[in-house]
């Protein structure tokens, strides 16, 4: 899959959904939950601010397992921002 591939968003979405569900299962064992909304390969995640680090680490681990570079390397376009802290 390359930039501009007409099926790119759909294929990325299928991987993202699987990875997120696996990470959700990993985190459920720790009592951590979250809510997320996706539009193809663009998403937002909502959780307790105390769980942000655990959730991002679980997602990074699951994405790395399927070959995603996530937030590493040159040209990274993904970002994570904490909004609404006390």
Backbone atoms as SQL, in Angstrom:
CREATE TABLE atoms (id INTEGER PRIMARY KEY, chain TEXT, resi INTEGER, resn TEXT, atom TEXT, x REAL, y REAL, z REAL);
INSERT INTO atoms VALUES
  (1, 'A', 1, 'UNK', 'N', 0.848, -1.167, 0.000),
  (2, 'A', 1, 'UNK', 'CA', 0.000, 0.000, 0.000),
  (3, 'A', 1, 'UNK', 'C', 0.898, 1.236, 0.000),
  (4, 'A', 2, 'UNK', 'N', 0.614, 2.178, -0.885),
  (5, 'A', 2, 'UNK', 'CA', 1.392, 3.396, -0.994),
  (6, 'A', 2, 'UNK', 'C', 0.475, 4.605, -0.881),
  (7, 'A', 3, 'UNK', 'N', 1.082, 5.766, -0.614),
  (8, 'A', 3, 'UNK', 'CA', 0.334, 7.015, -0.553),
  (9, 'A', 3, 'UNK', 'C', -0.447, 7.200, -1.843),
  (10, 'A', 4, 'UNK', 'N', -1.725, 7.517, -1.734),
  (11, 'A', 4, 'UNK', 'CA', -2.561, 7.723, -2.902),
  (12, 'A', 4, 'UNK', 'C', -3.280, 6.481, -3.382),
  (13, 'A', 5, 'UNK', 'N', -3.006, 5.345, -2.785),
  (14, 'A', 5, 'UNK', 'CA', -3.688, 4.099, -3.151),
  (15, 'A', 5, 'UNK', 'C', -5.180, 4.279, -2.874),
  (16, 'A', 6, 'UNK', 'N', -6.057, 4.034, -3.856),
  (17, 'A', 6, 'UNK', 'CA', -7.493, 4.248, -3.645),
  (18, 'A', 6, 'UNK', 'C', -8.084, 3.352, -2.553),
  (19, 'A', 7, 'UNK', 'N', -7.457, 2.240, -2.262),
  (20, 'A', 7, 'UNK', 'CA', -7.938, 1.365, -1.193),
  (21, 'A', 7, 'UNK', 'C', -7.149, 1.564, 0.104),
  (22, 'A', 8, 'UNK', 'N', -6.213, 2.517, 0.123),
  (23, 'A', 8, 'UNK', 'CA', -5.344, 2.720, 1.277),
  (24, 'A', 8, 'UNK', 'C', -6.088, 2.963, 2.572),
  (25, 'A', 9, 'UNK', 'N', -7.057, 3.876, 2.553),
  (26, 'A', 9, 'UNK', 'CA', -7.813, 4.179, 3.766),
  (27, 'A', 9, 'UNK', 'C', -8.582, 2.978, 4.280),
  (28, 'A', 10, 'UNK', 'N', -9.179, 2.235, 3.368),
  (29, 'A', 10, 'UNK', 'CA', -9.947, 1.047, 3.746),
  (30, 'A', 10, 'UNK', 'C', -9.043, -0.030, 4.345),
  (31, 'A', 11, 'UNK', 'N', -7.910, -0.285, 3.697),
  (32, 'A', 11, 'UNK', 'CA', -6.985, -1.296, 4.195),
  (33, 'A', 11, 'UNK', 'C', -6.389, -0.883, 5.538),
  (34, 'A', 12, 'UNK', 'N', -6.009, 0.379, 5.665),
  (35, 'A', 12, 'UNK', 'CA', -5.473, 0.870, 6.939),
  (36, 'A', 12, 'UNK', 'C', -6.523, 0.756, 8.029),
  (37, 'A', 13, 'UNK', 'N', -7.765, 1.063, 7.711),
  (38, 'A', 13, 'UNK', 'CA', -8.844, 0.989, 8.696),
  (39, 'A', 13, 'UNK', 'C', -9.030, -0.426, 9.219),
  (40, 'A', 14, 'UNK', 'N', -8.933, -1.405, 8.343),
  (41, 'A', 14, 'UNK', 'CA', -9.100, -2.795, 8.769),
  (42, 'A', 14, 'UNK', 'C', -8.018, -3.181, 9.775),
  (43, 'A', 15, 'UNK', 'N', -6.794, -2.748, 9.527),
  (44, 'A', 15, 'UNK', 'CA', -5.693, -3.034, 10.448),
  (45, 'A', 15, 'UNK', 'C', -5.892, -2.266, 11.751),
  (46, 'A', 16, 'UNK', 'N', -6.251, -1.005, 11.657),
  (47, 'A', 16, 'UNK', 'CA', -6.444, -0.179, 12.849),
  (48, 'A', 16, 'UNK', 'C', -7.509, -0.773, 13.755),
  (49, 'A', 17, 'UNK', 'N', -8.633, -1.173, 13.188),
  (50, 'A', 17, 'UNK', 'CA', -9.711, -1.749, 14.011),
  (51, 'A', 17, 'UNK', 'C', -9.244, -2.996, 14.750),
  (52, 'A', 18, 'UNK', 'N', -8.508, -3.845, 14.067),
  (53, 'A', 18, 'UNK', 'CA', -8.010, -5.058, 14.705),
  (54, 'A', 18, 'UNK', 'C', -7.012, -4.724, 15.820),
  (55, 'A', 19, 'UNK', 'N', -6.085, -3.833, 15.541),
  (56, 'A', 19, 'UNK', 'CA', -5.075, -3.447, 16.530),
  (57, 'A', 19, 'UNK', 'C', -5.730, -2.805, 17.754),
  (58, 'A', 20, 'UNK', 'N', -6.677, -1.913, 17.538),
  (59, 'A', 20, 'UNK', 'CA', -7.336, -1.235, 18.652),
  (60, 'A', 20, 'UNK', 'C', -8.101, -2.236, 19.517),
  (61, 'A', 21, 'UNK', 'N', -8.779, -3.172, 18.897),
  (62, 'A', 21, 'UNK', 'CA', -9.520, -4.169, 19.674),
  (63, 'A', 21, 'UNK', 'C', -8.587, -5.070, 20.480),
  (64, 'A', 22, 'UNK', 'N', -7.447, -5.416, 19.909),
  (65, 'A', 22, 'UNK', 'CA', -6.475, -6.232, 20.653),
  (66, 'A', 22, 'UNK', 'C', -5.893, -5.441, 21.822),
  (67, 'A', 23, 'UNK', 'N', -5.574, -4.168, 21.591),
  (68, 'A', 23, 'UNK', 'CA', -5.063, -3.320, 22.674),
  (69, 'A', 23, 'UNK', 'C', -6.134, -3.140, 23.747),
  (70, 'A', 24, 'UNK', 'N', -7.390, -2.978, 23.334),
  (71, 'A', 24, 'UNK', 'CA', -8.491, -2.849, 24.295),
  (72, 'A', 24, 'UNK', 'C', -8.557, -4.091, 25.195),
  (73, 'A', 25, 'UNK', 'N', -8.380, -5.257, 24.614),
  (74, 'A', 25, 'UNK', 'CA', -8.378, -6.493, 25.393),
  (75, 'A', 25, 'UNK', 'C', -7.214, -6.544, 26.370),
  (76, 'A', 26, 'UNK', 'N', -6.029, -6.135, 25.911),
  (77, 'A', 26, 'UNK', 'CA', -4.861, -6.089, 26.796),
  (78, 'A', 26, 'UNK', 'C', -5.124, -5.164, 27.983),
  (79, 'A', 27, 'UNK', 'N', -5.703, -4.014, 27.708),
  (80, 'A', 27, 'UNK', 'CA', -5.932, -3.001, 28.744),
  (81, 'A', 27, 'UNK', 'C', -7.073, -3.366, 29.675),
  (82, 'A', 28, 'UNK', 'N', -8.059, -4.085, 29.171),
  (83, 'A', 28, 'UNK', 'CA', -9.197, -4.484, 30.007),
  (84, 'A', 28, 'UNK', 'C', -8.718, -5.335, 31.179),
  (85, 'A', 29, 'UNK', 'N', -7.677, -6.125, 30.953),
  (86, 'A', 29, 'UNK', 'CA', -7.105, -6.944, 32.019),
  (87, 'A', 29, 'UNK', 'C', -6.540, -6.080, 33.140),
  (88, 'A', 30, 'UNK', 'N', -6.194, -4.821, 32.827),
  (89, 'A', 30, 'UNK', 'CA', -5.644, -3.878, 33.808),
  (90, 'A', 30, 'UNK', 'C', -6.721, -2.928, 34.343),
  (91, 'A', 31, 'UNK', 'N', -7.957, -3.110, 33.903),
  (92, 'A', 31, 'UNK', 'CA', -9.038, -2.231, 34.334),
  (93, 'A', 31, 'UNK', 'C', -9.062, -0.886, 33.625),
  (94, 'A', 32, 'UNK', 'N', -8.398, -0.797, 32.476),
  (95, 'A', 32, 'UNK', 'CA', -8.327, 0.452, 31.705),
  (96, 'A', 32, 'UNK', 'C', -9.311, 0.355, 30.541),
  (97, 'A', 33, 'UNK', 'N', -10.108, 1.397, 30.356),
  (98, 'A', 33, 'UNK', 'CA', -11.047, 1.412, 29.229),
  (99, 'A', 33, 'UNK', 'C', -10.953, 2.742, 28.501),
  (100, 'A', 34, 'UNK', 'N', -11.423, 2.751, 27.267),
  (101, 'A', 34, 'UNK', 'CA', -11.437, 3.977, 26.470),
  (102, 'A', 34, 'UNK', 'C', -12.519, 3.871, 25.406),
  (103, 'A', 35, 'UNK', 'N', -12.838, 5.019, 24.841),
  (104, 'A', 35, 'UNK', 'CA', -13.812, 5.119, 23.762),
  (105, 'A', 35, 'UNK', 'C', -13.102, 5.772, 22.598),
  (106, 'A', 36, 'UNK', 'N', -13.275, 5.246, 21.407),
  (107, 'A', 36, 'UNK', 'CA', -12.618, 5.844, 20.249),
  (108, 'A', 36, 'UNK', 'C', -13.591, 5.944, 19.084),
  (109, 'A', 37, 'UNK', 'N', -13.319, 6.896, 18.207),
  (110, 'A', 37, 'UNK', 'CA', -14.126, 7.124, 17.011),
  (111, 'A', 37, 'UNK', 'C', -13.165, 7.237, 15.839),
  (112, 'A', 38, 'UNK', 'N', -13.482, 6.536, 14.740),
  (113, 'A', 38, 'UNK', 'CA', -12.604, 6.533, 13.568),
  (114, 'A', 38, 'UNK', 'C', -13.374, 6.944, 12.322),
  (115, 'A', 39, 'UNK', 'N', -12.695, 7.629, 11.444),
  (116, 'A', 39, 'UNK', 'CA', -13.156, 7.846, 10.078),
  (117, 'A', 39, 'UNK', 'C', -12.002, 7.387, 9.202),
  (118, 'A', 40, 'UNK', 'N', -12.147, 6.218, 8.645),
  (119, 'A', 40, 'UNK', 'CA', -11.086, 5.537, 7.900),
  (120, 'A', 40, 'UNK', 'C', -9.837, 5.439, 8.774),
  (121, 'A', 41, 'UNK', 'N', -8.754, 6.133, 8.415),
  (122, 'A', 41, 'UNK', 'CA', -7.518, 5.989, 9.194),
  (123, 'A', 41, 'UNK', 'C', -7.248, 7.196, 10.097),
  (124, 'A', 42, 'UNK', 'N', -8.280, 7.966, 10.414),
  (125, 'A', 42, 'UNK', 'CA', -8.141, 9.142, 11.276),
  (126, 'A', 42, 'UNK', 'C', -9.057, 8.943, 12.480),
  (127, 'A', 43, 'UNK', 'N', -8.503, 9.010, 13.666),
  (128, 'A', 43, 'UNK', 'CA', -9.328, 8.712, 14.834),
  (129, 'A', 43, 'UNK', 'C', -9.084, 9.617, 16.014),
  (130, 'A', 44, 'UNK', 'N', -10.009, 9.539, 16.959),
  (131, 'A', 44, 'UNK', 'CA', -9.904, 10.236, 18.231),
  (132, 'A', 44, 'UNK', 'C', -10.207, 9.234, 19.330),
  (133, 'A', 45, 'UNK', 'N', -9.482, 9.368, 20.437),
  (134, 'A', 45, 'UNK', 'CA', -9.640, 8.446, 21.548),
  (135, 'A', 45, 'UNK', 'C', -9.933, 9.248, 22.806),
  (136, 'A', 46, 'UNK', 'N', -10.888, 8.779, 23.592),
  (137, 'A', 46, 'UNK', 'CA', -11.300, 9.454, 24.815),
  (138, 'A', 46, 'UNK', 'C', -11.097, 8.498, 25.991),
  (139, 'A', 47, 'UNK', 'N', -10.453, 9.013, 27.053),
  (140, 'A', 47, 'UNK', 'CA', -10.180, 8.166, 28.209),
  (141, 'A', 47, 'UNK', 'C', -9.906, 9.043, 29.425),
  (142, 'A', 48, 'UNK', 'N', -9.764, 8.391, 30.561),
  (143, 'A', 48, 'UNK', 'CA', -9.340, 9.080, 31.773),
  (144, 'A', 48, 'UNK', 'C', -7.890, 9.510, 31.570),
  (145, 'A', 49, 'UNK', 'N', -7.554, 10.722, 31.967),
  (146, 'A', 49, 'UNK', 'CA', -6.200, 11.227, 31.722),
  (147, 'A', 49, 'UNK', 'C', -5.123, 10.372, 32.382),
  (148, 'A', 50, 'UNK', 'N', -5.460, 9.679, 33.446),
  (149, 'A', 50, 'UNK', 'CA', -4.478, 8.818, 34.122),
  (150, 'A', 50, 'UNK', 'C', -4.124, 7.601, 33.282),
  (151, 'A', 51, 'UNK', 'N', -4.945, 7.278, 32.294),
  (152, 'A', 51, 'UNK', 'CA', -4.731, 6.084, 31.470),
  (153, 'A', 51, 'UNK', 'C', -4.037, 6.360, 30.141),
  (154, 'A', 52, 'UNK', 'N', -3.762, 7.620, 29.847),
  (155, 'A', 52, 'UNK', 'CA', -3.204, 7.978, 28.531),
  (156, 'A', 52, 'UNK', 'C', -1.920, 7.213, 28.244),
  (157, 'A', 53, 'UNK', 'N', -0.974, 7.227, 29.171),
  (158, 'A', 53, 'UNK', 'CA', 0.310, 6.573, 28.920),
  (159, 'A', 53, 'UNK', 'C', 0.129, 5.075, 28.675),
  (160, 'A', 54, 'UNK', 'N', -0.667, 4.420, 29.505),
  (161, 'A', 54, 'UNK', 'CA', -0.898, 2.976, 29.338),
  (162, 'A', 54, 'UNK', 'C', -1.534, 2.664, 27.995),
  (163, 'A', 55, 'UNK', 'N', -2.496, 3.484, 27.609),
  (164, 'A', 55, 'UNK', 'CA', -3.190, 3.249, 26.340),
  (165, 'A', 55, 'UNK', 'C', -2.249, 3.452, 25.158),
  (166, 'A', 56, 'UNK', 'N', -1.488, 4.536, 25.168),
  (167, 'A', 56, 'UNK', 'CA', -0.565, 4.783, 24.058),
  (168, 'A', 56, 'UNK', 'C', 0.501, 3.688, 23.966),
  (169, 'A', 57, 'UNK', 'N', 0.991, 3.225, 25.103),
  (170, 'A', 57, 'UNK', 'CA', 1.989, 2.148, 25.087),
  (171, 'A', 57, 'UNK', 'C', 1.390, 0.846, 24.544),
  (172, 'A', 58, 'UNK', 'N', 0.156, 0.538, 24.946),
  (173, 'A', 58, 'UNK', 'CA', -0.501, -0.680, 24.449),
  (174, 'A', 58, 'UNK', 'C', -0.737, -0.588, 22.943),
  (175, 'A', 59, 'UNK', 'N', -1.174, 0.572, 22.479),
  (176, 'A', 59, 'UNK', 'CA', -1.388, 0.751, 21.041),
  (177, 'A', 59, 'UNK', 'C', -0.069, 0.664, 20.282),
  (178, 'A', 60, 'UNK', 'N', 0.980, 1.329, 20.790),
  (179, 'A', 60, 'UNK', 'CA', 2.295, 1.256, 20.137),
  (180, 'A', 60, 'UNK', 'C', 2.774, -0.173, 20.020),
  (181, 'A', 61, 'UNK', 'N', 2.609, -0.952, 21.086),
  (182, 'A', 61, 'UNK', 'CA', 3.065, -2.349, 21.071),
  (183, 'A', 61, 'UNK', 'C', 2.291, -3.165, 20.042),
  (184, 'A', 62, 'UNK', 'N', 0.982, -2.983, 20.001),
  (185, 'A', 62, 'UNK', 'CA', 0.170, -3.744, 19.044),
  (186, 'A', 62, 'UNK', 'C', 0.437, -3.306, 17.607),
  (187, 'A', 63, 'UNK', 'N', 0.623, -1.998, 17.371),
  (188, 'A', 63, 'UNK', 'CA', 0.942, -1.535, 16.020),
  (189, 'A', 63, 'UNK', 'C', 2.319, -2.030, 15.592),
  (190, 'A', 64, 'UNK', 'N', 3.287, -2.024, 16.505),
  (191, 'A', 64, 'UNK', 'CA', 4.628, -2.517, 16.175),
  (192, 'A', 64, 'UNK', 'C', 4.576, -3.991, 15.778),
  (193, 'A', 65, 'UNK', 'N', 3.686, -4.749, 16.404),
  (194, 'A', 65, 'UNK', 'CA', 3.564, -6.182, 16.112),
  (195, 'A', 65, 'UNK', 'C', 3.087, -6.447, 14.685),
  (196, 'A', 66, 'UNK', 'N', 2.400, -5.471, 14.081),
  (197, 'A', 66, 'UNK', 'CA', 1.945, -5.651, 12.695),
  (198, 'A', 66, 'UNK', 'C', 2.800, -4.855, 11.712),
  (199, 'A', 67, 'UNK', 'N', 3.934, -4.312, 12.210),
  (200, 'A', 67, 'UNK', 'CA', 4.878, -3.635, 11.325),
  (201, 'A', 67, 'UNK', 'C', 4.711, -2.146, 11.180),
  (202, 'A', 68, 'UNK', 'N', 3.875, -1.535, 11.996),
  (203, 'A', 68, 'UNK', 'CA', 3.690, -0.086, 11.920),
  (204, 'A', 68, 'UNK', 'C', 4.801, 0.625, 12.682),
  (205, 'A', 69, 'UNK', 'N', 5.329, 1.688, 12.077),
  (206, 'A', 69, 'UNK', 'CA', 6.382, 2.452, 12.742),
  (207, 'A', 69, 'UNK', 'C', 5.808, 3.476, 13.717),
  (208, 'A', 70, 'UNK', 'N', 4.512, 3.727, 13.660),
  (209, 'A', 70, 'UNK', 'CA', 3.884, 4.662, 14.599),
  (210, 'A', 70, 'UNK', 'C', 4.578, 5.989, 14.669),
  (211, 'A', 71, 'UNK', 'N', 5.045, 6.347, 15.841),
  (212, 'A', 71, 'UNK', 'CA', 5.672, 7.650, 16.044),
  (213, 'A', 71, 'UNK', 'C', 7.170, 7.633, 15.924),
  (214, 'A', 72, 'UNK', 'N', 7.744, 6.711, 15.194),
  (215, 'A', 72, 'UNK', 'CA', 9.196, 6.625, 15.074),
  (216, 'A', 72, 'UNK', 'C', 9.648, 6.912, 13.653),
  (217, 'A', 73, 'UNK', 'N', 10.816, 7.500, 13.537),
  (218, 'A', 73, 'UNK', 'CA', 11.418, 7.695, 12.229),
  (219, 'A', 73, 'UNK', 'C', 11.079, 9.025, 11.594),
  (220, 'A', 74, 'UNK', 'N', 11.737, 9.315, 10.473),
  (221, 'A', 74, 'UNK', 'CA', 11.529, 10.593, 9.781),
  (222, 'A', 74, 'UNK', 'C', 10.162, 10.646, 9.087),
  (223, 'A', 75, 'UNK', 'N', 9.603, 11.820, 8.999),
  (224, 'A', 75, 'UNK', 'CA', 8.354, 12.004, 8.268),
  (225, 'A', 75, 'UNK', 'C', 7.115, 11.528, 8.991),
  (226, 'A', 76, 'UNK', 'N', 7.191, 11.372, 10.298),
  (227, 'A', 76, 'UNK', 'CA', 6.043, 10.907, 11.071),
  (228, 'A', 76, 'UNK', 'C', 4.930, 11.945, 11.010),
  (229, 'A', 77, 'UNK', 'N', 3.708, 11.495, 10.731),
  (230, 'A', 77, 'UNK', 'CA', 2.571, 12.412, 10.646),
  (231, 'A', 77, 'UNK', 'C', 1.583, 12.235, 11.791),
  (232, 'A', 78, 'UNK', 'N', 1.707, 11.178, 12.576),
  (233, 'A', 78, 'UNK', 'CA', 0.772, 10.919, 13.671),
  (234, 'A', 78, 'UNK', 'C', 1.175, 11.694, 14.917),
  (235, 'A', 79, 'UNK', 'N', 0.179, 12.160, 15.638),
  (236, 'A', 79, 'UNK', 'CA', 0.441, 12.875, 16.886),
  (237, 'A', 79, 'UNK', 'C', -0.554, 12.433, 17.947),
  (238, 'A', 80, 'UNK', 'N', -0.155, 12.569, 19.193),
  (239, 'A', 80, 'UNK', 'CA', -1.048, 12.324, 20.320),
  (240, 'A', 80, 'UNK', 'C', -0.980, 13.544, 21.218),
  (241, 'A', 81, 'UNK', 'N', -2.133, 14.085, 21.560),
  (242, 'A', 81, 'UNK', 'CA', -2.193, 15.258, 22.428),
  (243, 'A', 81, 'UNK', 'C', -3.199, 15.009, 23.538),
  (244, 'A', 82, 'UNK', 'N', -2.823, 15.386, 24.742),
  (245, 'A', 82, 'UNK', 'CA', -3.728, 15.271, 25.878),
  (246, 'A', 82, 'UNK', 'C', -4.503, 16.585, 25.959),
  (247, 'A', 83, 'UNK', 'N', -5.821, 16.489, 25.949),
  (248, 'A', 83, 'UNK', 'CA', -6.672, 17.666, 26.055),
  (249, 'A', 83, 'UNK', 'C', -7.528, 17.561, 27.306),
  (250, 'A', 84, 'UNK', 'N', -7.765, 18.671, 27.955),
  (251, 'A', 84, 'UNK', 'CA', -8.700, 18.704, 29.064),
  (252, 'A', 84, 'UNK', 'C', -8.182, 18.179, 30.383),
  (253, 'A', 85, 'UNK', 'N', -6.919, 18.437, 30.689),
  (254, 'A', 85, 'UNK', 'CA', -6.421, 18.013, 31.989),
  (255, 'A', 85, 'UNK', 'C', -6.901, 18.975, 33.070),
  (256, 'A', 86, 'UNK', 'N', -6.859, 18.531, 34.305),
  (257, 'A', 86, 'UNK', 'CA', -7.303, 19.376, 35.423),
  (258, 'A', 86, 'UNK', 'C', -6.293, 20.435, 35.743);
